[in-house]
Short mmCIF file of C-alpha atoms in Angstrom, two decimals:
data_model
loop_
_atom_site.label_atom_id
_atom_site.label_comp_id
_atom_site.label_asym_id
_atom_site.label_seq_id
_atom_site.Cartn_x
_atom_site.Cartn_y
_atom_site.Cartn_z
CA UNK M 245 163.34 143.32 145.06
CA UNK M 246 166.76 142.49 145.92
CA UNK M 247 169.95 144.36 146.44
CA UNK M 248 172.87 143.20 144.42
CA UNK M 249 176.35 144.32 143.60
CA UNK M 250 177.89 146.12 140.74
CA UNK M 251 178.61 142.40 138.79
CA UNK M 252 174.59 141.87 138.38
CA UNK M 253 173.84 144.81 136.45
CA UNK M 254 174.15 144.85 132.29
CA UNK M 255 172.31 146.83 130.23
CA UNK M 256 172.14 147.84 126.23
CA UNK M 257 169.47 150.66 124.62
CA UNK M 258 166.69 148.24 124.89
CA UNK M 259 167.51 146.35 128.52
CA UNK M 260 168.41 146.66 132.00
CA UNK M 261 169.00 143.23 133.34
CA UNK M 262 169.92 143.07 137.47
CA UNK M 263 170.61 139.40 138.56
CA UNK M 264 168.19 137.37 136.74
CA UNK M 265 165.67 139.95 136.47
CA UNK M 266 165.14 142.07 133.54
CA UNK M 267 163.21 144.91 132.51
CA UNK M 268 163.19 145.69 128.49
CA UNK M 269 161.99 147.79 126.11
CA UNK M 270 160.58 145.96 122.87
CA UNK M 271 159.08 149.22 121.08
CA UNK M 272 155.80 149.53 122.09
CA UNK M 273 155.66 147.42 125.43
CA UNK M 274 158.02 147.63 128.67
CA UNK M 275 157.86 143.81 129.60
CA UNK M 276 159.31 143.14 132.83
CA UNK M 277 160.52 139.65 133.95
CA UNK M 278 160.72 138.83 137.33
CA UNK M 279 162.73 136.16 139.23
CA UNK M 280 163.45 137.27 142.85
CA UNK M 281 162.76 135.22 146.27
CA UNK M 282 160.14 136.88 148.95
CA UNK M 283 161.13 138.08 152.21
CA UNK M 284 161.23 136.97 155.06
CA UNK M 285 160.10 133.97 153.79
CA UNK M 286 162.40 132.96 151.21
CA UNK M 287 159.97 132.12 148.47
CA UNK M 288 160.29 131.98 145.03
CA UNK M 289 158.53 135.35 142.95
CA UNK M 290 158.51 134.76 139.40
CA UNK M 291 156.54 136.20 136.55
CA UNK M 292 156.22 138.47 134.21
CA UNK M 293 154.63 142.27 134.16
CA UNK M 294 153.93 143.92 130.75
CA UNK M 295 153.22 147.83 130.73
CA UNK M 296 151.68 149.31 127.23
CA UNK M 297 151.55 153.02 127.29
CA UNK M 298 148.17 154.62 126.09
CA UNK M 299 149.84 157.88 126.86
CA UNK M 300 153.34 159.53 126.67
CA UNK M 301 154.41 162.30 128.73
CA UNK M 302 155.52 165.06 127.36
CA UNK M 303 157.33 166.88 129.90
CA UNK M 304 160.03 166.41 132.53
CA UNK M 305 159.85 168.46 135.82
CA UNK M 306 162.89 170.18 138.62
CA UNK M 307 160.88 169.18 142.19
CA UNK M 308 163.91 171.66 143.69
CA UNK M 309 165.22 175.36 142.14
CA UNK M 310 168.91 174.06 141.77
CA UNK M 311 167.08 170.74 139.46
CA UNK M 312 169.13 168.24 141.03
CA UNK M 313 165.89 166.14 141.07
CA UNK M 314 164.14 165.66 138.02
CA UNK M 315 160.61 163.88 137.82
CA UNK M 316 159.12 162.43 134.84
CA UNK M 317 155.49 161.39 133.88
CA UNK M 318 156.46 158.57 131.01
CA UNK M 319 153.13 157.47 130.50
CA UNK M 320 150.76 158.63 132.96
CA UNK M 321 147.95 156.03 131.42
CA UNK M 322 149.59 152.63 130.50
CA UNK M 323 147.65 148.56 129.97
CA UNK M 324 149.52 146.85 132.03
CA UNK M 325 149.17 142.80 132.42
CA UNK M 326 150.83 140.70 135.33
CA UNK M 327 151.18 136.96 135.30
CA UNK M 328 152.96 135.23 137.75
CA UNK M 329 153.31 131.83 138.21
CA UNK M 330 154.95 132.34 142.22
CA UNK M 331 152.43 133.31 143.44
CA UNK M 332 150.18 131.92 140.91
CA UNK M 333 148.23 135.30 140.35
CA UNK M 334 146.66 137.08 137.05
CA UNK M 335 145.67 140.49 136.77
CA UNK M 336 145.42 143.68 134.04
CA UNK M 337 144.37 147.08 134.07
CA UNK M 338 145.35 150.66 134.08
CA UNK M 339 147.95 151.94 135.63
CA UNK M 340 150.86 154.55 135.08
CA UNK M 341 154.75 154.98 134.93
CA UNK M 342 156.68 157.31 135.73
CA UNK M 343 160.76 157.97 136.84
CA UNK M 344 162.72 160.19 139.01
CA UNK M 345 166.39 160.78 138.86
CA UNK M 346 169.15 162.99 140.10
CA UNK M 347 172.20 164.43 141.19
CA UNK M 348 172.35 163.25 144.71
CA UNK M 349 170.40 160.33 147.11
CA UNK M 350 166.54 161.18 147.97
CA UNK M 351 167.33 161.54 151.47
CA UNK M 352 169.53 164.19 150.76
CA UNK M 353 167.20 165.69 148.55
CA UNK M 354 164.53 165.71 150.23
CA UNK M 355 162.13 165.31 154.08
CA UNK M 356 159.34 163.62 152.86
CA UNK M 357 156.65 163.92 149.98
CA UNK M 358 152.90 163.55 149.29
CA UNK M 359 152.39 161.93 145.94
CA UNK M 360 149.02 160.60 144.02
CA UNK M 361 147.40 160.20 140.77
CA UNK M 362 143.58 159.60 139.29
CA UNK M 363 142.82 158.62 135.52
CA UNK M 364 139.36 160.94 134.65
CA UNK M 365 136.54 160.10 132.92
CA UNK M 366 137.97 161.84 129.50
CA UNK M 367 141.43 160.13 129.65
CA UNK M 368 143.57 162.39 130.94
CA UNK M 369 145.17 161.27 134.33
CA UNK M 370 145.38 163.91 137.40
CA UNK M 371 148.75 164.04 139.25
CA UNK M 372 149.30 165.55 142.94
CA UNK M 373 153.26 166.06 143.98
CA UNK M 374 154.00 168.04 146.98
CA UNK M 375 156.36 167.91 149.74
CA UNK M 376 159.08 169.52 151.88
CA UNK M 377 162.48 169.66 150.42
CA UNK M 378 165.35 168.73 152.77
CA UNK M 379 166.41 172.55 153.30
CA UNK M 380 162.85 173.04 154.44
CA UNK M 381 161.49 174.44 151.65
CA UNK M 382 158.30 173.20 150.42
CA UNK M 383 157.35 172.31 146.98
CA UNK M 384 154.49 171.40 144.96
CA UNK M 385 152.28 171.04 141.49
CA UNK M 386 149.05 169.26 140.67
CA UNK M 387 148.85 168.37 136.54
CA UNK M 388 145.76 167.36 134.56
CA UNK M 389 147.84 165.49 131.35
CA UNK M 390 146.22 165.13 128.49
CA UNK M 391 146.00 161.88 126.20
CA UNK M 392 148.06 163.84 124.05
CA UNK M 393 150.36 163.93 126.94
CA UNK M 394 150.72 167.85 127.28
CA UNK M 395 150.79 168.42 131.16
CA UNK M 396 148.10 171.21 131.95
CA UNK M 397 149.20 173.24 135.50
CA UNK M 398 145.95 173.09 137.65
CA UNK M 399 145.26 174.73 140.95
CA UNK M 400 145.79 172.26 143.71
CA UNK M 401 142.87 171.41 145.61
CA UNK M 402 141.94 171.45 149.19
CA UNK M 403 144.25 169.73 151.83
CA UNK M 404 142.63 166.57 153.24
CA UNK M 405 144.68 165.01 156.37
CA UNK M 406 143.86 161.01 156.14
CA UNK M 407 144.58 158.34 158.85
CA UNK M 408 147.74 157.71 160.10
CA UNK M 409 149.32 154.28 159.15
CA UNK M 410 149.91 151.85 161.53
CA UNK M 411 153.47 152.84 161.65
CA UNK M 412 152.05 156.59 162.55
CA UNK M 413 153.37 158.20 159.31
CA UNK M 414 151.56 160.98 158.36
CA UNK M 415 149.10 160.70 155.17
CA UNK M 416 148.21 164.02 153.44
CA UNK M 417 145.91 164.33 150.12
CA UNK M 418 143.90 166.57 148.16
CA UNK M 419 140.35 167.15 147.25
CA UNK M 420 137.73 169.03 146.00
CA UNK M 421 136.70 171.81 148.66
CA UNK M 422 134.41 170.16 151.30
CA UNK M 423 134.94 166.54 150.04
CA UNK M 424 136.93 164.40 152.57
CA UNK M 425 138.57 161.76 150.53
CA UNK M 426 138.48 158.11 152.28
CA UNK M 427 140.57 155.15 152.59
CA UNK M 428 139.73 152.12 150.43
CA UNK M 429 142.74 150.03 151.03
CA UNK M 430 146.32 150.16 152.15
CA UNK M 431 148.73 147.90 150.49
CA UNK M 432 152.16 148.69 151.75
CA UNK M 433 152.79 149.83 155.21
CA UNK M 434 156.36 150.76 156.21
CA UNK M 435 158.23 152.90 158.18
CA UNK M 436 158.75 155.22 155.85
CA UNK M 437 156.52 154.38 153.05
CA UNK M 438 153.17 154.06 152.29
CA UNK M 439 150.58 153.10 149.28
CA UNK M 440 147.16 153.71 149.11
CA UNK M 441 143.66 153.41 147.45
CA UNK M 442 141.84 156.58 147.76
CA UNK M 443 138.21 157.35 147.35
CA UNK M 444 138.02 161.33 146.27
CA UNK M 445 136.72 164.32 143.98
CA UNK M 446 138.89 166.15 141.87
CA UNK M 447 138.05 169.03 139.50
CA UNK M 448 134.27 167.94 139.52
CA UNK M 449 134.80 164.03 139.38
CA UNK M 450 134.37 161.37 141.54
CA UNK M 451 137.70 159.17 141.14
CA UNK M 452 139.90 156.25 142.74
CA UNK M 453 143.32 157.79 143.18
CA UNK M 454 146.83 155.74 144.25
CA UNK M 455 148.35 157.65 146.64
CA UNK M 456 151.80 157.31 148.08
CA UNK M 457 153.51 159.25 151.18
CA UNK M 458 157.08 159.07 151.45
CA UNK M 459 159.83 159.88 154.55
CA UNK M 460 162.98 160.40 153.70
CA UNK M 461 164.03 161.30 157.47
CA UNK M 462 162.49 158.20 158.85
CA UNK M 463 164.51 156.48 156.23
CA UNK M 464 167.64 157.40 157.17
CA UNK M 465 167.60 156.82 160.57
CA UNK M 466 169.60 153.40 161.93
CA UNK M 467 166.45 151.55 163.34
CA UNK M 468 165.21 152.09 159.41
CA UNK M 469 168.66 151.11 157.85
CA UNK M 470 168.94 147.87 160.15
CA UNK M 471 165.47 146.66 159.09
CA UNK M 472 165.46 147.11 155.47
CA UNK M 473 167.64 144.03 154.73
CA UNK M 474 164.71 141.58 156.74
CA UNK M 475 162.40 143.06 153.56
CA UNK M 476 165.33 143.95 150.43
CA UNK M 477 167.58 140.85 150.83
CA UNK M 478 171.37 141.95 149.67
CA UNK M 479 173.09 139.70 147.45
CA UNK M 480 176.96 141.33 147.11
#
């Protein structure tokens, strides 16, 4: 990802092109097509990612009372097929999409969030969003959607506290009472972010969740806001 100025964007109905990356919509596939150099290390990335919903959402949801942050499952169960040629790597699978937007900047929105999803046996895909709201309010929903896409309101299981990161953020998930969900991997490590496999039971089943913890305080402090360009290079 890089950060670029107002002259690199165009978009149309179908496209949204930044630099010379491009993400576009061709009907029934959102191809992506990536061109971007690494960081630190200034190599090339290049490829292409291809994301084929299996499922549509069918809802949109406020995460605060005032709805000045709107979240929205577009297809919680998707094909999706990377090939890259920098790195040269291959892979395809499931995976899931999904959007938030709003009035204002997440830090103001928001202190931090707990976010995660599972696809079940059946095809519907479970969804965990909680958090604290930057007033201090505290907010939260866990969904079982459908593959018809209608979003069923479950009751959100039992609090699991994982393993701190390496960067000491907190980690916070959710299980089936007296299961104690475990790490299987942890493939970005920030700050203020995190993303992880997850070993866990929900509503009965035995499932490998993607979970994500997010820090919107540690984000906006300096020490954060200095290092992000060594990792986002800016291109004005």
């Amino acid at each position: 990802m890089t950060e670029r100025g107002a002259g690199a964007l165009w978009r149309d109905r179908h496209t949204l092109r930044i630099g010379p990356s491009q993400v576009r919509w061709d009907g029934q596939t959102l191809v992506i097509d990536i061109e971007e150099h690494g960081a630190v290390l200034p190599l090339n990335v290049r490829g292409q990612v291809r994301v084929t919903p299996m499922v549509y959402g069918q809802r949109r949801f406020r995460l605060d009372p005032g709805g000045r942050h709107v979240w929205e499952p577009l297809a919680p169960c998707s094909r999706v097929e990377a090939n890259f040629t920098d790195p040269a790597i291959r892979w395809s699978g499931t995976g899931y999409l999904d959007a938030n937007h709003g009035a204002e900047s997440l830090e103001d929105g928001f202190a931090d969030w707990q976010w995660s999803r599972a696809h079940l046996k059946d095809g519907s895909t479970a969804v965990m969003y909680e958090g604290q709201l930057a007033d201090g309010s505290d907010f939260g929903m866990a969904l079982r959607i459908t593959p018809d896409g209608q979003a069923e309101v479950m009751e959100m299981p039992a609090p699991v506290v994982l393993p701190k990161t390496a960067w000491r953020l907190d980690r916070l998930t959710r299980a089936d009472p007296g299961y104690t969900a475990r790490l299987r991997a942890t493939w970005e490590d920030t700050p203020f972010y995190s993303r992880t496999a997850l070993a866990t039971r929900l509503w009965g089943e035995d499932v490998v969740a993607v979970h994500e913890s997010l820090n919107m305080k540690r984000f906006a402090t300096g020490a954060v806001q200095w290092m992000l360009p060594w990792r986002m290079p800016r291109k004005v």
